[in-house]
């Protein structure tokens, strides 16, 4: 992955440590090599100048639920964004008219969207088990809010969830343990891919089995939030686990570049590799 925006390059170890929200209640907790360019429409250049955050101006964002559903479905999120060997899971996509809600009992459930949310789509991927290593499950959720204020409130709510529920039941079998949250609101001019972001780190276990690392990262671009999680498989070294986390962050950067490009050019074409800091 030759070129990707500054925040994840600088903070994959310190920031992109992970957690759960925006798609967490699905089968997934929420959703090496450079992704190849897709056939068809030629990729557009990265829209934001270097050292400026990717964003989506509110006046360029979807205004209706129909527009928002089209927006999230048109975003390209390929399995190889997250590394070599990933593939889509079945089921692959959630219902964009629903999202995951963490109840007072710390159990994630799918519910109809509130009035402040226009669409929310989770896509799910996996790195199959191989050579004695268990599968890795990755999910990515893009949520379109009605305005920036609603998106900021969603970010704040996500931070509160880990404080309220350091242990969370993701589904019938999987549980997240010992969640730790960190939030970063970036000042103007800082080299980042988004307007603000937060992370959670912890571990997950299925059916009371051995716990493995659990990553979550979420950022906001204007009225749009993007969240991703990774449930690491068994049999991996710390270096291999670090690669899973890093590659998830790189994949999110491609999604951020797509959103930024759509907002600035009104173009749904997939962008080229995001530029590195200083380019």
PDB file of C-alpha atoms in Angstrom:
ATOM      1  CA  UNK A   1       0.000   0.000   0.000  1.00  0.00           C
ATOM      2  CA  UNK A   2       2.170   2.798  -1.300  1.00  0.00           C
ATOM      3  CA  UNK A   3       0.267   5.959  -0.486  1.00  0.00           C
ATOM      4  CA  UNK A   4      -2.317   6.640   2.200  1.00  0.00           C
ATOM      5  CA  UNK A   5      -3.366   9.679   4.136  1.00  0.00           C
ATOM      6  CA  UNK A   6      -1.438  10.958   7.180  1.00  0.00           C
ATOM      7  CA  UNK A   7      -3.627  10.110  10.163  1.00  0.00           C
ATOM      8  CA  UNK A   8      -3.506   6.380   9.780  1.00  0.00           C
ATOM      9  CA  UNK A   9       0.116   6.370   8.724  1.00  0.00           C
ATOM     10  CA  UNK A  10       1.059   8.329  11.816  1.00  0.00           C
ATOM     11  CA  UNK A  11      -1.319   6.722  14.273  1.00  0.00           C
ATOM     12  CA  UNK A  12      -2.006   3.130  13.334  1.00  0.00           C
ATOM     13  CA  UNK A  13      -0.106   2.011  16.406  1.00  0.00           C
ATOM     14  CA  UNK A  14      -1.309   4.730  18.766  1.00  0.00           C
ATOM     15  CA  UNK A  15      -4.786   5.553  17.473  1.00  0.00           C
ATOM     16  CA  UNK A  16      -6.027   2.721  15.287  1.00  0.00           C
ATOM     17  CA  UNK A  17      -6.319   0.234  18.117  1.00  0.00           C
ATOM     18  CA  UNK A  18     -10.076  -0.264  17.746  1.00  0.00           C
ATOM     19  CA  UNK A  19     -13.620  -1.183  19.344  1.00  0.00           C
ATOM     20  CA  UNK A  20     -17.385  -1.224  18.323  1.00  0.00           C
ATOM     21  CA  UNK A  21     -20.298   0.924  17.006  1.00  0.00           C
ATOM     22  CA  UNK A  22     -22.106   1.797  13.796  1.00  0.00           C
ATOM     23  CA  UNK A  23     -22.788  -1.770  12.651  1.00  0.00           C
ATOM     24  CA  UNK A  24     -21.776  -3.624  15.764  1.00  0.00           C
ATOM     25  CA  UNK A  25     -24.957  -5.576  16.188  1.00  0.00           C
ATOM     26  CA  UNK A  26     -24.709  -7.539  12.926  1.00  0.00           C
ATOM     27  CA  UNK A  27     -23.085 -10.929  12.576  1.00  0.00           C
ATOM     28  CA  UNK A  28     -20.018  -8.712  12.606  1.00  0.00           C
ATOM     29  CA  UNK A  29     -19.359  -6.418  15.551  1.00  0.00           C
ATOM     30  CA  UNK A  30     -20.522  -3.397  13.493  1.00  0.00           C
ATOM     31  CA  UNK A  31     -17.395  -4.485   9.012  1.00  0.00           C
ATOM     32  CA  UNK A  32      -0.979  -7.048   1.678  1.00  0.00           C
ATOM     33  CA  UNK A  33      -1.028  -5.557  -1.252  1.00  0.00           C
ATOM     34  CA  UNK A  34      -2.381  -2.407  -2.725  1.00  0.00           C
ATOM     35  CA  UNK A  35      -6.033  -2.607  -3.802  1.00  0.00           C
ATOM     36  CA  UNK A  36      -6.173  -2.957  -7.561  1.00  0.00           C
ATOM     37  CA  UNK A  37      -7.994  -0.378  -9.658  1.00  0.00           C
ATOM     38  CA  UNK A  38     -11.429  -1.563 -10.670  1.00  0.00           C
ATOM     39  CA  UNK A  39     -12.368  -1.951 -14.295  1.00  0.00           C
ATOM     40  CA  UNK A  40     -14.795   0.453 -15.873  1.00  0.00           C
ATOM     41  CA  UNK A  41     -14.661   4.100 -14.857  1.00  0.00           C
ATOM     42  CA  UNK A  42     -11.099   5.355 -14.603  1.00  0.00           C
ATOM     43  CA  UNK A  43     -10.038   6.318 -11.084  1.00  0.00           C
ATOM     44  CA  UNK A  44     -10.000   9.980 -10.151  1.00  0.00           C
ATOM     45  CA  UNK A  45      -7.134  11.634  -8.320  1.00  0.00           C
ATOM     46  CA  UNK A  46      -7.275  12.081  -4.579  1.00  0.00           C
ATOM     47  CA  UNK A  47      -9.480  15.125  -4.051  1.00  0.00           C
ATOM     48  CA  UNK A  48      -7.990  16.803  -0.982  1.00  0.00           C
ATOM     49  CA  UNK A  49      -4.605  18.534  -1.112  1.00  0.00           C
ATOM     50  CA  UNK A  50      -1.909  16.934   1.008  1.00  0.00           C
ATOM     51  CA  UNK A  51      -2.064  17.777   4.712  1.00  0.00           C
ATOM     52  CA  UNK A  52      -5.752  18.736   4.573  1.00  0.00           C
ATOM     53  CA  UNK A  53      -8.361  16.422   6.069  1.00  0.00           C
ATOM     54  CA  UNK A  54     -10.703  14.474   3.886  1.00  0.00           C
ATOM     55  CA  UNK A  55     -14.234  15.677   4.507  1.00  0.00           C
ATOM     56  CA  UNK A  56     -17.685  16.008   2.966  1.00  0.00           C
ATOM     57  CA  UNK A  57     -19.289  19.432   2.984  1.00  0.00           C
ATOM     58  CA  UNK A  58     -22.815  19.382   4.359  1.00  0.00           C
ATOM     59  CA  UNK A  59     -24.200  21.052   1.233  1.00  0.00           C
ATOM     60  CA  UNK A  60     -22.746  18.247  -0.925  1.00  0.00           C
ATOM     61  CA  UNK A  61     -24.055  15.427   1.260  1.00  0.00           C
ATOM     62  CA  UNK A  62     -27.258  13.445   0.566  1.00  0.00           C
ATOM     63  CA  UNK A  63     -30.421  15.220   1.691  1.00  0.00           C
ATOM     64  CA  UNK A  64     -33.003  12.436   1.531  1.00  0.00           C
ATOM     65  CA  UNK A  65     -33.073   8.799   2.569  1.00  0.00           C
ATOM     66  CA  UNK A  66     -33.189   7.682  -1.062  1.00  0.00           C
ATOM     67  CA  UNK A  67     -30.118   9.791  -1.876  1.00  0.00           C
ATOM     68  CA  UNK A  68     -28.314   8.491   1.205  1.00  0.00           C
ATOM     69  CA  UNK A  69     -29.010   4.836   0.366  1.00  0.00           C
ATOM     70  CA  UNK A  70     -27.701   5.403  -3.155  1.00  0.00           C
ATOM     71  CA  UNK A  71     -24.640   7.158  -1.714  1.00  0.00           C
ATOM     72  CA  UNK A  72     -23.631   4.304   0.617  1.00  0.00           C
ATOM     73  CA  UNK A  73     -24.337   1.601  -1.960  1.00  0.00           C
ATOM     74  CA  UNK A  74     -22.243   3.367  -4.623  1.00  0.00           C
ATOM     75  CA  UNK A  75     -19.139   3.536  -2.432  1.00  0.00           C
ATOM     76  CA  UNK A  76     -16.617   0.906  -3.479  1.00  0.00           C
ATOM     77  CA  UNK A  77     -15.316  -1.214  -0.595  1.00  0.00           C
ATOM     78  CA  UNK A  78     -13.393  -4.168  -1.996  1.00  0.00           C
ATOM     79  CA  UNK A  79     -12.159  -7.097   0.121  1.00  0.00           C
ATOM     80  CA  UNK A  80      -8.535  -6.482  -0.891  1.00  0.00           C
ATOM     81  CA  UNK A  81      -8.726  -3.025   0.654  1.00  0.00           C
ATOM     82  CA  UNK A  82      -8.031  -4.838   3.935  1.00  0.00           C
ATOM     83  CA  UNK A  83      -5.181  -7.010   2.678  1.00  0.00           C
ATOM     84  CA  UNK A  84      -4.433  -9.985   0.461  1.00  0.00           C
ATOM     85  CA  UNK A  85      -6.749 -12.972   0.766  1.00  0.00           C
ATOM     86  CA  UNK A  86      -9.862 -11.269   2.141  1.00  0.00           C
ATOM     87  CA  UNK A  87     -13.258 -12.118   0.666  1.00  0.00           C
ATOM     88  CA  UNK A  88     -16.860 -11.065   1.239  1.00  0.00           C
ATOM     89  CA  UNK A  89     -18.939 -12.869   3.861  1.00  0.00           C
ATOM     90  CA  UNK A  90     -22.459 -14.191   3.616  1.00  0.00           C
ATOM     91  CA  UNK A  91     -24.548 -12.244   4.410  1.00  0.00           C
ATOM     92  CA  UNK A  92     -22.489  -9.433   2.935  1.00  0.00           C
ATOM     93  CA  UNK A  93     -24.592  -6.296   3.492  1.00  0.00           C
ATOM     94  CA  UNK A  94     -26.962  -5.078   6.176  1.00  0.00           C
ATOM     95  CA  UNK A  95     -30.294  -3.343   5.628  1.00  0.00           C
ATOM     96  CA  UNK A  96     -29.500   0.385   5.113  1.00  0.00           C
ATOM     97  CA  UNK A  97     -32.792   1.279   6.840  1.00  0.00           C
ATOM     98  CA  UNK A  98     -31.480  -0.159  10.139  1.00  0.00           C
ATOM     99  CA  UNK A  99     -28.480   0.276  12.373  1.00  0.00           C
ATOM    100  CA  UNK A 100     -27.014  -1.307  15.487  1.00  0.00           C
ATOM    101  CA  UNK A 101     -28.010   0.031  18.910  1.00  0.00           C
ATOM    102  CA  UNK A 102     -26.329  -0.866  22.211  1.00  0.00           C
ATOM    103  CA  UNK A 103     -29.002  -1.454  24.833  1.00  0.00           C
ATOM    104  CA  UNK A 104     -28.839  -0.714  28.529  1.00  0.00           C
ATOM    105  CA  UNK A 105     -28.083  -4.427  28.972  1.00  0.00           C
ATOM    106  CA  UNK A 106     -24.926  -3.979  26.826  1.00  0.00           C
ATOM    107  CA  UNK A 107     -26.392  -6.165  24.056  1.00  0.00           C
ATOM    108  CA  UNK A 108     -26.270  -4.992  20.432  1.00  0.00           C
ATOM    109  CA  UNK A 109     -29.557  -5.084  18.490  1.00  0.00           C
ATOM    110  CA  UNK A 110     -30.631  -4.011  15.007  1.00  0.00           C
ATOM    111  CA  UNK A 111     -33.243  -1.224  15.060  1.00  0.00           C
ATOM    112  CA  UNK A 112     -34.918   1.110  12.590  1.00  0.00           C
ATOM    113  CA  UNK A 113     -32.991   4.312  11.893  1.00  0.00           C
ATOM    114  CA  UNK A 114     -33.859   7.358  14.006  1.00  0.00           C
ATOM    115  CA  UNK A 115     -35.013  10.536  12.299  1.00  0.00           C
ATOM    116  CA  UNK A 116     -31.513  12.013  12.420  1.00  0.00           C
ATOM    117  CA  UNK A 117     -29.986   9.215  10.294  1.00  0.00           C
ATOM    118  CA  UNK A 118     -30.650   8.844   6.560  1.00  0.00           C
ATOM    119  CA  UNK A 119     -28.881   5.538   5.802  1.00  0.00           C
ATOM    120  CA  UNK A 120     -26.396   3.116   7.362  1.00  0.00           C
ATOM    121  CA  UNK A 121     -24.794   0.242   5.468  1.00  0.00           C
ATOM    122  CA  UNK A 122     -22.490  -2.410   6.930  1.00  0.00           C
ATOM    123  CA  UNK A 123     -20.410  -4.662   4.676  1.00  0.00           C
ATOM    124  CA  UNK A 124     -18.664  -7.773   6.005  1.00  0.00           C
ATOM    125  CA  UNK A 125     -15.428  -9.485   4.991  1.00  0.00           C
ATOM    126  CA  UNK A 126     -13.193 -12.296   6.189  1.00  0.00           C
ATOM    127  CA  UNK A 127      -9.686 -13.620   5.880  1.00  0.00           C
ATOM    128  CA  UNK A 128     -10.282 -17.383   5.861  1.00  0.00           C
ATOM    129  CA  UNK A 129      -8.475 -19.726   8.225  1.00  0.00           C
ATOM    130  CA  UNK A 130      -5.180 -20.979   6.808  1.00  0.00           C
ATOM    131  CA  UNK A 131      -1.975 -22.671   7.984  1.00  0.00           C
ATOM    132  CA  UNK A 132      -3.199 -23.080  11.542  1.00  0.00           C
ATOM    133  CA  UNK A 133      -4.378 -19.473  11.849  1.00  0.00           C
ATOM    134  CA  UNK A 134      -8.014 -18.752  12.620  1.00  0.00           C
ATOM    135  CA  UNK A 135     -10.172 -16.490  10.406  1.00  0.00           C
ATOM    136  CA  UNK A 136     -10.174 -12.704  10.727  1.00  0.00           C
ATOM    137  CA  UNK A 137     -13.540 -10.946  10.466  1.00  0.00           C
ATOM    138  CA  UNK A 138     -13.679  -7.331   9.295  1.00  0.00           C
ATOM    139  CA  UNK A 139     -16.740  -5.130   8.891  1.00  0.00           C
ATOM    140  CA  UNK A 140     -17.101  -1.570   7.644  1.00  0.00           C
ATOM    141  CA  UNK A 141     -20.110   0.698   8.200  1.00  0.00           C
ATOM    142  CA  UNK A 142     -20.876   3.990   6.444  1.00  0.00           C
ATOM    143  CA  UNK A 143     -23.633   6.086   8.026  1.00  0.00           C
ATOM    144  CA  UNK A 144     -25.154   9.250   6.534  1.00  0.00           C
ATOM    145  CA  UNK A 145     -26.609  11.622   9.132  1.00  0.00           C
ATOM    146  CA  UNK A 146     -29.021  14.436   8.358  1.00  0.00           C
ATOM    147  CA  UNK A 147     -26.435  17.071   9.316  1.00  0.00           C
ATOM    148  CA  UNK A 148     -23.019  17.600  10.918  1.00  0.00           C
ATOM    149  CA  UNK A 149     -24.514  18.155  14.376  1.00  0.00           C
ATOM    150  CA  UNK A 150     -26.197  14.730  14.283  1.00  0.00           C
ATOM    151  CA  UNK A 151     -22.961  13.086  13.153  1.00  0.00           C
ATOM    152  CA  UNK A 152     -21.013  14.730  15.970  1.00  0.00           C
ATOM    153  CA  UNK A 153     -23.582  13.540  18.490  1.00  0.00           C
ATOM    154  CA  UNK A 154     -23.216  10.023  17.119  1.00  0.00           C
ATOM    155  CA  UNK A 155     -19.452  10.216  17.628  1.00  0.00           C
ATOM    156  CA  UNK A 156     -19.957  11.357  21.212  1.00  0.00           C
ATOM    157  CA  UNK A 157     -22.439   8.563  21.813  1.00  0.00           C
ATOM    158  CA  UNK A 158     -19.997   5.977  20.497  1.00  0.00           C
ATOM    159  CA  UNK A 159     -17.357   7.159  22.951  1.00  0.00           C
ATOM    160  CA  UNK A 160     -19.843   6.877  25.825  1.00  0.00           C
ATOM    161  CA  UNK A 161     -20.769   3.308  24.901  1.00  0.00           C
ATOM    162  CA  UNK A 162     -17.383   1.844  25.828  1.00  0.00           C
ATOM    163  CA  UNK A 163     -17.422   3.748  29.111  1.00  0.00           C
ATOM    164  CA  UNK A 164     -20.912   2.476  29.893  1.00  0.00           C
ATOM    165  CA  UNK A 165     -20.332  -1.062  28.651  1.00  0.00           C
ATOM    166  CA  UNK A 166     -16.676  -2.187  28.744  1.00  0.00           C
ATOM    167  CA  UNK A 167     -18.073  -5.656  28.059  1.00  0.00           C
ATOM    168  CA  UNK A 168     -20.536  -5.984  25.167  1.00  0.00           C
ATOM    169  CA  UNK A 169     -22.504  -8.873  23.653  1.00  0.00           C
ATOM    170  CA  UNK A 170     -22.144  -8.615  19.863  1.00  0.00           C
ATOM    171  CA  UNK A 171     -24.430 -11.469  18.900  1.00  0.00           C
ATOM    172  CA  UNK A 172     -25.570 -14.861  20.188  1.00  0.00           C
ATOM    173  CA  UNK A 173     -22.018 -16.206  20.513  1.00  0.00           C
ATOM    174  CA  UNK A 174     -19.507 -13.342  20.469  1.00  0.00           C
ATOM    175  CA  UNK A 175     -18.637 -11.040  23.347  1.00  0.00           C
ATOM    176  CA  UNK A 176     -16.205  -8.113  23.541  1.00  0.00           C
ATOM    177  CA  UNK A 177     -14.222  -7.635  26.741  1.00  0.00           C
ATOM    178  CA  UNK A 178     -12.210  -4.868  28.414  1.00  0.00           C
ATOM    179  CA  UNK A 179     -12.952  -2.094  25.916  1.00  0.00           C
ATOM    180  CA  UNK A 180     -10.879   1.066  26.133  1.00  0.00           C
ATOM    181  CA  UNK A 181     -11.812   4.247  24.231  1.00  0.00           C
ATOM    182  CA  UNK A 182      -9.812   7.190  22.961  1.00  0.00           C
ATOM    183  CA  UNK A 183     -11.167  10.207  21.105  1.00  0.00           C
ATOM    184  CA  UNK A 184      -9.285  12.682  18.940  1.00  0.00           C
ATOM    185  CA  UNK A 185     -10.812  15.964  17.761  1.00  0.00           C
ATOM    186  CA  UNK A 186      -8.418  17.452  15.260  1.00  0.00           C
ATOM    187  CA  UNK A 187      -7.629  21.149  14.965  1.00  0.00           C
ATOM    188  CA  UNK A 188      -7.607  22.940  11.622  1.00  0.00           C
ATOM    189  CA  UNK A 189      -4.511  22.267   9.595  1.00  0.00           C
ATOM    190  CA  UNK A 190      -3.551  18.998  11.257  1.00  0.00           C
ATOM    191  CA  UNK A 191      -2.669  16.202   8.839  1.00  0.00           C
ATOM    192  CA  UNK A 192      -5.548  13.757   9.201  1.00  0.00           C
ATOM    193  CA  UNK A 193      -8.051  11.908   7.036  1.00  0.00           C
ATOM    194  CA  UNK A 194     -11.134  13.164   8.835  1.00  0.00           C
ATOM    195  CA  UNK A 195     -12.768  15.877  10.914  1.00  0.00           C
ATOM    196  CA  UNK A 196     -12.517  13.828  14.115  1.00  0.00           C
ATOM    197  CA  UNK A 197     -12.129  10.206  15.137  1.00  0.00           C
ATOM    198  CA  UNK A 198     -12.163   7.756  18.009  1.00  0.00           C
ATOM    199  CA  UNK A 199     -10.886   4.258  18.689  1.00  0.00           C
ATOM    200  CA  UNK A 200     -11.563   1.369  21.013  1.00  0.00           C
ATOM    201  CA  UNK A 201      -9.357  -1.583  21.792  1.00  0.00           C
ATOM    202  CA  UNK A 202     -10.202  -4.773  23.604  1.00  0.00           C
ATOM    203  CA  UNK A 203     -10.584  -8.496  23.033  1.00  0.00           C
ATOM    204  CA  UNK A 204     -13.345 -10.788  21.840  1.00  0.00           C
ATOM    205  CA  UNK A 205     -14.285 -14.362  22.579  1.00  0.00           C
ATOM    206  CA  UNK A 206     -16.783 -16.751  21.019  1.00  0.00           C
ATOM    207  CA  UNK A 207     -18.776 -19.208  23.134  1.00  0.00           C
ATOM    208  CA  UNK A 208     -16.574 -18.536  26.131  1.00  0.00           C
ATOM    209  CA  UNK A 209     -13.431 -19.578  24.269  1.00  0.00           C
ATOM    210  CA  UNK A 210     -10.005 -17.994  24.285  1.00  0.00           C
ATOM    211  CA  UNK A 211      -9.964 -14.212  23.775  1.00  0.00           C
ATOM    212  CA  UNK A 212      -8.274 -12.594  20.765  1.00  0.00           C
ATOM    213  CA  UNK A 213      -7.638  -8.928  19.846  1.00  0.00           C
ATOM    214  CA  UNK A 214     -10.583  -6.775  18.826  1.00  0.00           C
ATOM    215  CA  UNK A 215     -10.068  -3.536  16.906  1.00  0.00           C
ATOM    216  CA  UNK A 216     -12.430  -0.678  16.198  1.00  0.00           C
ATOM    217  CA  UNK A 217     -11.908   2.685  14.581  1.00  0.00           C
ATOM    218  CA  UNK A 218     -14.462   5.346  13.673  1.00  0.00           C
ATOM    219  CA  UNK A 219     -14.144   8.731  12.031  1.00  0.00           C
ATOM    220  CA  UNK A 220     -16.411  11.532  10.838  1.00  0.00           C
ATOM    221  CA  UNK A 221     -16.325  13.375   7.524  1.00  0.00           C
ATOM    222  CA  UNK A 222     -18.870  16.181   7.747  1.00  0.00           C
ATOM    223  CA  UNK A 223     -22.277  14.474   8.229  1.00  0.00           C
ATOM    224  CA  UNK A 224     -20.929  11.006   7.349  1.00  0.00           C
ATOM    225  CA  UNK A 225     -19.361   8.560   9.805  1.00  0.00           C
ATOM    226  CA  UNK A 226     -17.275   5.527   8.874  1.00  0.00           C
ATOM    227  CA  UNK A 227     -16.617   2.709  11.350  1.00  0.00           C
ATOM    228  CA  UNK A 228     -14.653  -0.526  10.988  1.00  0.00           C
ATOM    229  CA  UNK A 229     -13.897  -3.461  13.244  1.00  0.00           C
ATOM    230  CA  UNK A 230     -11.568  -6.434  13.088  1.00  0.00           C
ATOM    231  CA  UNK A 231     -11.968  -9.618  15.110  1.00  0.00           C
ATOM    232  CA  UNK A 232      -8.575 -11.293  15.006  1.00  0.00           C
ATOM    233  CA  UNK A 233      -8.248 -15.043  14.624  1.00  0.00           C
ATOM    234  CA  UNK A 234      -6.231 -17.496  16.677  1.00  0.00           C
ATOM    235  CA  UNK A 235      -2.643 -18.527  16.056  1.00  0.00           C
ATOM    236  CA  UNK A 236      -1.246 -15.109  15.098  1.00  0.00           C
ATOM    237  CA  UNK A 237       1.852 -13.430  16.467  1.00  0.00           C
ATOM    238  CA  UNK A 238       1.777  -9.884  17.808  1.00  0.00           C
ATOM    239  CA  UNK A 239       3.363  -8.726  14.546  1.00  0.00           C
ATOM    240  CA  UNK A 240       0.674 -10.458  12.507  1.00  0.00           C
ATOM    241  CA  UNK A 241      -2.056  -8.978  14.714  1.00  0.00           C
ATOM    242  CA  UNK A 242      -0.502  -5.545  14.193  1.00  0.00           C
ATOM    243  CA  UNK A 243      -0.640  -6.095  10.435  1.00  0.00           C
ATOM    244  CA  UNK A 244      -4.369  -6.914  10.641  1.00  0.00           C
ATOM    245  CA  UNK A 245      -4.986  -3.626  12.464  1.00  0.00           C
ATOM    246  CA  UNK A 246      -2.787  -1.606  10.114  1.00  0.00           C
ATOM    247  CA  UNK A 247      -4.372  -3.078   6.986  1.00  0.00           C
ATOM    248  CA  UNK A 248      -7.874  -2.347   8.307  1.00  0.00           C
ATOM    249  CA  UNK A 249      -6.834   1.283   8.734  1.00  0.00           C
ATOM    250  CA  UNK A 250      -5.428   1.440   5.236  1.00  0.00           C
ATOM    251  CA  UNK A 251      -8.676   0.074   3.836  1.00  0.00           C
ATOM    252  CA  UNK A 252     -10.636   2.760   5.650  1.00  0.00           C
ATOM    253  CA  UNK A 253      -8.406   5.386   4.075  1.00  0.00           C
ATOM    254  CA  UNK A 254      -9.501   4.296   0.606  1.00  0.00           C
ATOM    255  CA  UNK A 255     -13.131   4.679   1.676  1.00  0.00           C
ATOM    256  CA  UNK A 256     -12.370   8.153   3.070  1.00  0.00           C
ATOM    257  CA  UNK A 257     -10.764   9.122  -0.239  1.00  0.00           C
ATOM    258  CA  UNK A 258     -13.866   7.948  -2.104  1.00  0.00           C
ATOM    259  CA  UNK A 259     -16.184  10.017   0.098  1.00  0.00           C
ATOM    260  CA  UNK A 260     -13.962  13.074  -0.218  1.00  0.00           C
ATOM    261  CA  UNK A 261     -13.819  12.669  -3.997  1.00  0.00           C
ATOM    262  CA  UNK A 262     -17.596  12.338  -4.295  1.00  0.00           C
ATOM    263  CA  UNK A 263     -18.086  15.487  -2.259  1.00  0.00           C
ATOM    264  CA  UNK A 264     -15.607  17.627  -4.163  1.00  0.00           C
ATOM    265  CA  UNK A 265     -16.205  16.373  -7.669  1.00  0.00           C
ATOM    266  CA  UNK A 266     -19.672  14.863  -7.460  1.00  0.00           C
ATOM    267  CA  UNK A 267     -18.015  11.797  -8.954  1.00  0.00           C
ATOM    268  CA  UNK A 268     -18.691   8.249  -7.759  1.00  0.00           C
ATOM    269  CA  UNK A 269     -15.568   6.929  -9.480  1.00  0.00           C
ATOM    270  CA  UNK A 270     -13.104   5.117  -7.269  1.00  0.00           C
ATOM    271  CA  UNK A 271     -10.080   7.274  -6.364  1.00  0.00           C
ATOM    272  CA  UNK A 272      -6.475   6.381  -6.857  1.00  0.00           C
ATOM    273  CA  UNK A 273      -4.295   5.612  -3.859  1.00  0.00           C
ATOM    274  CA  UNK A 274      -4.494   8.450  -1.353  1.00  0.00           C
ATOM    275  CA  UNK A 275      -1.415  10.618  -1.200  1.00  0.00           C
ATOM    276  CA  UNK A 276       1.169  10.387   1.546  1.00  0.00           C
ATOM    277  CA  UNK A 277       1.887  13.303   3.834  1.00  0.00           C
ATOM    278  CA  UNK A 278       4.039  15.866   2.121  1.00  0.00           C
ATOM    279  CA  UNK A 279       3.029  14.954  -1.412  1.00  0.00           C
TER     280      UNK A 279
END
